[in-house]
Amino acid sequence: LAKTTQPISMDSYEGQEVNITCSHNNIATNDYITWYQQFPSQGPRFIIQGYKTKVTNEVASLFIPADRKSSTLSLPRVSLSDTAVYYCLVVDYNQGGKLIFGQGTELSVKP
Amino acid sequence: DVKVTQSSRYLVKRTGEKVFLECVQDMDHENMFWYRQDPGLGLRLIYFSYDVKMKEKGDIPEGYSVSREKKERFSLILESASTNQTSMYLCASSQFSGVQETQYFGPGTRLLVL
């Protein structure tokens, strides 16, 4: 059965690159890995999604190694406005397409 | 822009009351979801619906029911509220019938059951 593990919290300073890793064992070979961002008093919003290797958009990059047992969300040059909770999401087709969210990583960006 | 709205941002109810949480999306999405969010537990799926009048149980359906009479509206019902249902409730929708489709979330309803 698939399970996700993320660090509970991370601290960073403005201008730094932040990497948040989600471990997800036992996901099926055709699962996508998705990351969401949640600001206080708001619902989560989609950041990025990938299947393998590397995906980049205007907000972040997502690195997925060949074994797909983890994925790393990379935020380049964070600012104070990147302070949020970040969730990974995988779909476990071995459990009939069950959605599995990570517990979330609370990122705090300091000036 | 997709808009998902939830009927209340904050709600206070008493134990045993029947509670209705309403969610409306304006983009003609097929799928709609109800999650609860608790500290340290992340988001847990309660129910989802892939079409009008269709529903599927998620991870924690006990104590909840849902209704989807119209495509744009998905209601979560707590038949008899209990204190352990105090939580943040999030509604989401996605365009197509595929669990890996991007989900668009509402702002959430923070429910307190006394």
CSV table of C-alpha atoms in Angstrom, one decimal:
chain,number,residue,atom,x,y,z
A,1,LEU,CA,0.0,0.0,0.0
A,2,ALA,CA,1.3,3.5,-0.9
A,3,LYS,CA,2.1,5.9,1.9
A,4,THR,CA,3.6,9.4,1.8
A,5,THR,CA,6.0,11.0,4.2
A,6,GLN,CA,7.0,14.7,4.3
A,7,PRO,CA,8.9,16.8,6.8
A,8,ILE,CA,6.5,18.5,9.1
A,9,SER,CA,8.2,21.9,8.8
A,10,MET,CA,11.1,23.8,7.2
A,11,ASP,CA,12.6,27.2,7.6
A,12,SER,CA,14.3,29.3,5.0
A,13,TYR,CA,15.4,32.8,4.2
A,14,GLU,CA,14.4,35.0,1.3
A,15,GLY,CA,16.3,34.4,-1.8
A,16,GLN,CA,17.3,30.8,-1.0
A,17,GLU,CA,16.3,27.7,-2.9
A,18,VAL,CA,14.1,25.4,-1.0
A,19,ASN,CA,13.7,21.7,-1.6
A,20,ILE,CA,10.9,19.7,0.0
A,21,THR,CA,11.0,15.9,-0.4
A,22,CYS,CA,8.1,13.6,-0.3
A,23,SER,CA,8.7,9.9,0.1
A,24,HIS,CA,6.1,7.6,-1.4
A,25,ASN,CA,6.7,3.9,-1.6
A,26,ASN,CA,4.6,1.5,-3.5
A,27,ILE,CA,3.0,3.8,-6.0
A,28,ALA,CA,2.0,2.2,-9.2
A,29,THR,CA,4.1,2.8,-12.3
A,30,ASN,CA,1.5,5.0,-14.0
A,31,ASP,CA,0.9,7.3,-11.1
A,32,TYR,CA,1.4,11.0,-11.4
A,33,ILE,CA,2.8,12.9,-8.4
A,34,THR,CA,1.2,16.2,-7.7
A,35,TRP,CA,2.1,19.1,-5.3
A,36,TYR,CA,-0.3,21.6,-3.8
A,37,GLN,CA,0.3,24.8,-1.9
A,38,GLN,CA,-2.0,26.1,0.8
A,39,PHE,CA,-1.9,29.6,2.4
A,40,PRO,CA,-3.6,30.3,5.7
A,41,SER,CA,-7.4,30.5,5.5
A,42,GLN,CA,-7.4,29.2,1.9
A,43,GLY,CA,-7.9,25.9,0.2
A,44,PRO,CA,-4.9,24.2,-1.4
A,45,ARG,CA,-4.0,25.1,-5.0
A,46,PHE,CA,-2.2,23.1,-7.6
A,47,ILE,CA,1.5,23.9,-8.1
A,48,ILE,CA,3.0,21.2,-10.3
A,49,GLN,CA,2.6,17.6,-11.4
A,50,GLY,CA,5.0,15.1,-12.9
A,51,TYR,CA,5.4,11.5,-13.8
A,52,LYS,CA,9.2,11.0,-14.1
A,53,THR,CA,12.5,12.9,-14.3
A,54,LYS,CA,12.0,16.6,-14.1
A,55,VAL,CA,9.2,19.0,-14.7
A,56,THR,CA,9.5,22.8,-14.5
A,57,ASN,CA,6.9,25.6,-14.6
A,58,GLU,CA,6.9,29.3,-13.8
A,59,VAL,CA,6.5,28.5,-10.1
A,60,ALA,CA,8.6,25.4,-9.2
A,61,SER,CA,10.4,22.4,-10.4
A,62,LEU,CA,9.7,18.8,-9.6
A,63,PHE,CA,12.3,16.1,-9.6
A,64,ILE,CA,11.4,12.5,-9.6
A,65,PRO,CA,14.1,9.8,-9.5
A,66,ALA,CA,14.0,6.7,-11.7
A,67,ASP,CA,12.8,4.5,-8.8
A,68,ARG,CA,9.9,7.0,-8.2
A,69,LYS,CA,10.1,6.3,-4.4
A,70,SER,CA,10.3,10.0,-3.7
A,71,SER,CA,9.8,13.4,-5.4
A,72,THR,CA,11.3,16.8,-4.6
A,73,LEU,CA,9.6,20.1,-5.0
A,74,SER,CA,12.1,22.8,-5.6
A,75,LEU,CA,11.2,26.5,-5.1
A,76,PRO,CA,13.9,28.8,-6.5
A,77,ARG,CA,14.7,32.0,-4.6
A,78,VAL,CA,11.8,32.0,-2.2
A,79,SER,CA,10.2,35.1,-0.9
A,80,LEU,CA,8.0,35.8,2.1
A,81,SER,CA,4.9,35.1,0.1
A,82,ASP,CA,6.0,31.5,-0.3
A,83,THR,CA,5.3,30.8,3.3
A,84,ALA,CA,2.7,28.1,3.1
A,85,VAL,CA,2.0,24.5,3.7
A,86,TYR,CA,3.0,22.2,0.8
A,87,TYR,CA,1.4,18.8,0.1
A,88,CYS,CA,2.3,16.0,-2.1
A,89,LEU,CA,-0.4,13.8,-3.6
A,90,VAL,CA,-0.1,10.4,-5.1
A,91,VAL,CA,-2.7,8.1,-6.5
A,92,ASP,CA,-2.4,4.5,-5.5
A,93,TYR,CA,-3.9,2.4,-8.2
A,94,ASN,CA,-3.1,-0.7,-6.2
A,95,GLN,CA,-5.9,0.5,-4.0
A,96,GLY,CA,-8.3,1.2,-6.8
A,97,GLY,CA,-7.2,4.8,-7.4
A,98,LYS,CA,-7.0,6.0,-3.8
A,99,LEU,CA,-5.9,9.6,-3.3
A,100,ILE,CA,-3.1,9.8,-0.8
A,101,PHE,CA,-2.1,13.3,0.4
A,102,GLY,CA,1.0,13.8,2.5
A,103,GLN,CA,0.7,15.3,5.9
A,104,GLY,CA,2.0,18.6,4.6
A,105,THR,CA,5.2,20.6,5.1
A,106,GLU,CA,4.9,24.0,6.7
A,107,LEU,CA,7.5,26.2,5.0
A,108,SER,CA,8.4,29.4,6.9
A,109,VAL,CA,10.4,32.0,4.9
A,110,LYS,CA,12.1,34.6,7.0
A,111,PRO,CA,13.5,38.0,5.8
B,1,ASP,CA,-10.9,31.2,-13.3
B,2,VAL,CA,-12.5,28.2,-11.6
B,3,LYS,CA,-14.4,29.2,-8.6
B,4,VAL,CA,-15.4,26.8,-5.8
B,5,THR,CA,-17.5,28.3,-3.1
B,6,GLN,CA,-18.5,26.9,0.3
B,7,SER,CA,-21.6,28.1,2.1
B,8,SER,CA,-19.9,29.1,5.3
B,9,ARG,CA,-16.4,29.9,6.4
B,10,TYR,CA,-17.2,29.2,10.1
B,11,LEU,CA,-19.9,27.2,11.7
B,12,VAL,CA,-20.7,26.3,15.3
B,13,LYS,CA,-23.1,23.5,16.0
B,14,ARG,CA,-24.1,21.4,19.0
B,15,THR,CA,-23.7,17.7,19.4
B,16,GLY,CA,-26.5,15.7,17.8
B,17,GLU,CA,-27.4,18.4,15.3
B,18,LYS,CA,-27.8,17.7,11.6
B,19,VAL,CA,-25.3,19.8,9.7
B,20,PHE,CA,-25.3,20.6,6.0
B,21,LEU,CA,-22.2,21.9,4.3
B,22,GLU,CA,-22.7,23.2,0.8
B,23,CYS,CA,-20.3,23.5,-2.1
B,24,VAL,CA,-20.8,25.0,-5.5
B,25,GLN,CA,-18.5,25.1,-8.5
B,26,ASP,CA,-19.0,27.2,-11.6
B,27,MET,CA,-16.9,25.4,-14.2
B,28,ASP,CA,-19.1,22.5,-15.1
B,29,HIS,CA,-16.6,20.0,-13.5
B,30,GLU,CA,-17.4,16.4,-13.4
B,31,ASN,CA,-15.8,15.4,-10.1
B,32,MET,CA,-16.4,16.9,-6.7
B,33,PHE,CA,-14.8,16.0,-3.5
B,34,TRP,CA,-15.1,16.5,0.3
B,35,TYR,CA,-12.1,16.4,2.5
B,36,ARG,CA,-11.5,17.1,6.2
B,37,GLN,CA,-8.2,18.6,7.3
B,38,ASP,CA,-6.7,18.1,10.7
B,39,PRO,CA,-3.4,19.1,12.2
B,40,GLY,CA,-0.8,16.4,11.6
B,41,LEU,CA,-3.1,14.3,9.4
B,42,GLY,CA,-3.2,16.4,6.2
B,43,LEU,CA,-6.2,16.0,4.0
B,44,ARG,CA,-8.4,13.0,4.2
B,45,LEU,CA,-11.0,12.2,1.6
B,46,ILE,CA,-14.5,11.7,3.0
B,47,TYR,CA,-16.6,11.2,-0.2
B,48,PHE,CA,-16.3,12.1,-3.9
B,49,SER,CA,-18.8,12.2,-6.7
B,50,TYR,CA,-18.0,11.7,-10.4
B,51,ASP,CA,-21.5,12.5,-11.7
B,52,VAL,CA,-24.9,13.7,-10.6
B,53,LYS,CA,-26.4,11.4,-8.1
B,54,MET,CA,-23.2,9.3,-8.0
B,55,LYS,CA,-21.0,9.0,-5.0
B,56,GLU,CA,-18.1,7.0,-3.8
B,57,LYS,CA,-16.8,6.6,-0.2
B,58,GLY,CA,-13.4,7.9,0.5
B,59,ASP,CA,-11.2,7.0,3.4
B,60,ILE,CA,-13.3,8.3,6.3
B,61,PRO,CA,-17.0,8.2,5.3
B,62,GLU,CA,-18.3,7.1,8.7
B,63,GLY,CA,-20.7,9.7,10.2
B,64,TYR,CA,-21.1,11.5,6.9
B,65,SER,CA,-23.3,11.4,3.9
B,66,VAL,CA,-23.4,13.4,0.6
B,67,SER,CA,-25.8,14.5,-2.0
B,68,ARG,CA,-25.3,15.6,-5.5
B,69,GLU,CA,-28.6,16.5,-7.2
B,70,LYS,CA,-27.1,19.0,-9.6
B,71,LYS,CA,-23.8,19.0,-11.3
B,72,GLU,CA,-22.5,22.2,-9.7
B,73,ARG,CA,-23.5,21.4,-6.2
B,74,PHE,CA,-22.2,18.8,-3.7
B,75,SER,CA,-23.4,18.7,-0.2
B,76,LEU,CA,-21.8,17.1,2.9
B,77,ILE,CA,-24.2,16.1,5.6
B,78,LEU,CA,-23.3,15.3,9.2
B,79,GLU,CA,-26.3,13.2,10.3
B,80,SER,CA,-25.7,13.7,14.0
B,81,ALA,CA,-22.7,16.0,14.7
B,82,SER,CA,-20.2,14.8,17.3
B,83,THR,CA,-17.3,16.7,18.8
B,84,ASN,CA,-14.8,14.5,16.9
B,85,GLN,CA,-16.1,16.0,13.7
B,86,THR,CA,-14.8,19.4,14.7
B,87,SER,CA,-12.5,20.1,11.8
B,88,MET,CA,-11.7,22.1,8.6
B,89,TYR,CA,-13.8,20.8,5.7
B,90,LEU,CA,-12.6,21.4,2.2
B,91,CYS,CA,-14.5,20.9,-1.0
B,92,ALA,CA,-12.8,20.5,-4.4
B,93,SER,CA,-13.7,19.9,-8.0
B,94,SER,CA,-11.9,18.6,-11.0
B,95,GLN,CA,-12.8,18.8,-14.7
B,96,PHE,CA,-12.7,15.2,-15.9
B,97,SER,CA,-13.3,11.8,-14.5
B,98,GLY,CA,-9.7,10.9,-13.6
B,99,VAL,CA,-8.4,11.1,-10.1
B,100,GLN,CA,-5.1,12.7,-11.3
B,101,GLU,CA,-6.9,15.7,-12.7
B,102,THR,CA,-6.0,19.0,-11.0
B,103,GLN,CA,-8.3,19.7,-8.1
B,104,TYR,CA,-9.6,23.2,-7.4
B,105,PHE,CA,-10.4,23.8,-3.8
B,106,GLY,CA,-12.8,26.0,-2.0
B,107,PRO,CA,-11.7,28.2,1.0
B,108,GLY,CA,-12.9,25.7,3.5
B,109,THR,CA,-15.5,25.6,6.3
B,110,ARG,CA,-14.2,25.5,9.9
B,111,LEU,CA,-16.7,23.6,11.9
B,112,LEU,CA,-16.8,23.5,15.7
B,113,VAL,CA,-19.1,21.0,17.3
B,114,LEU,CA,-19.8,21.7,21.0
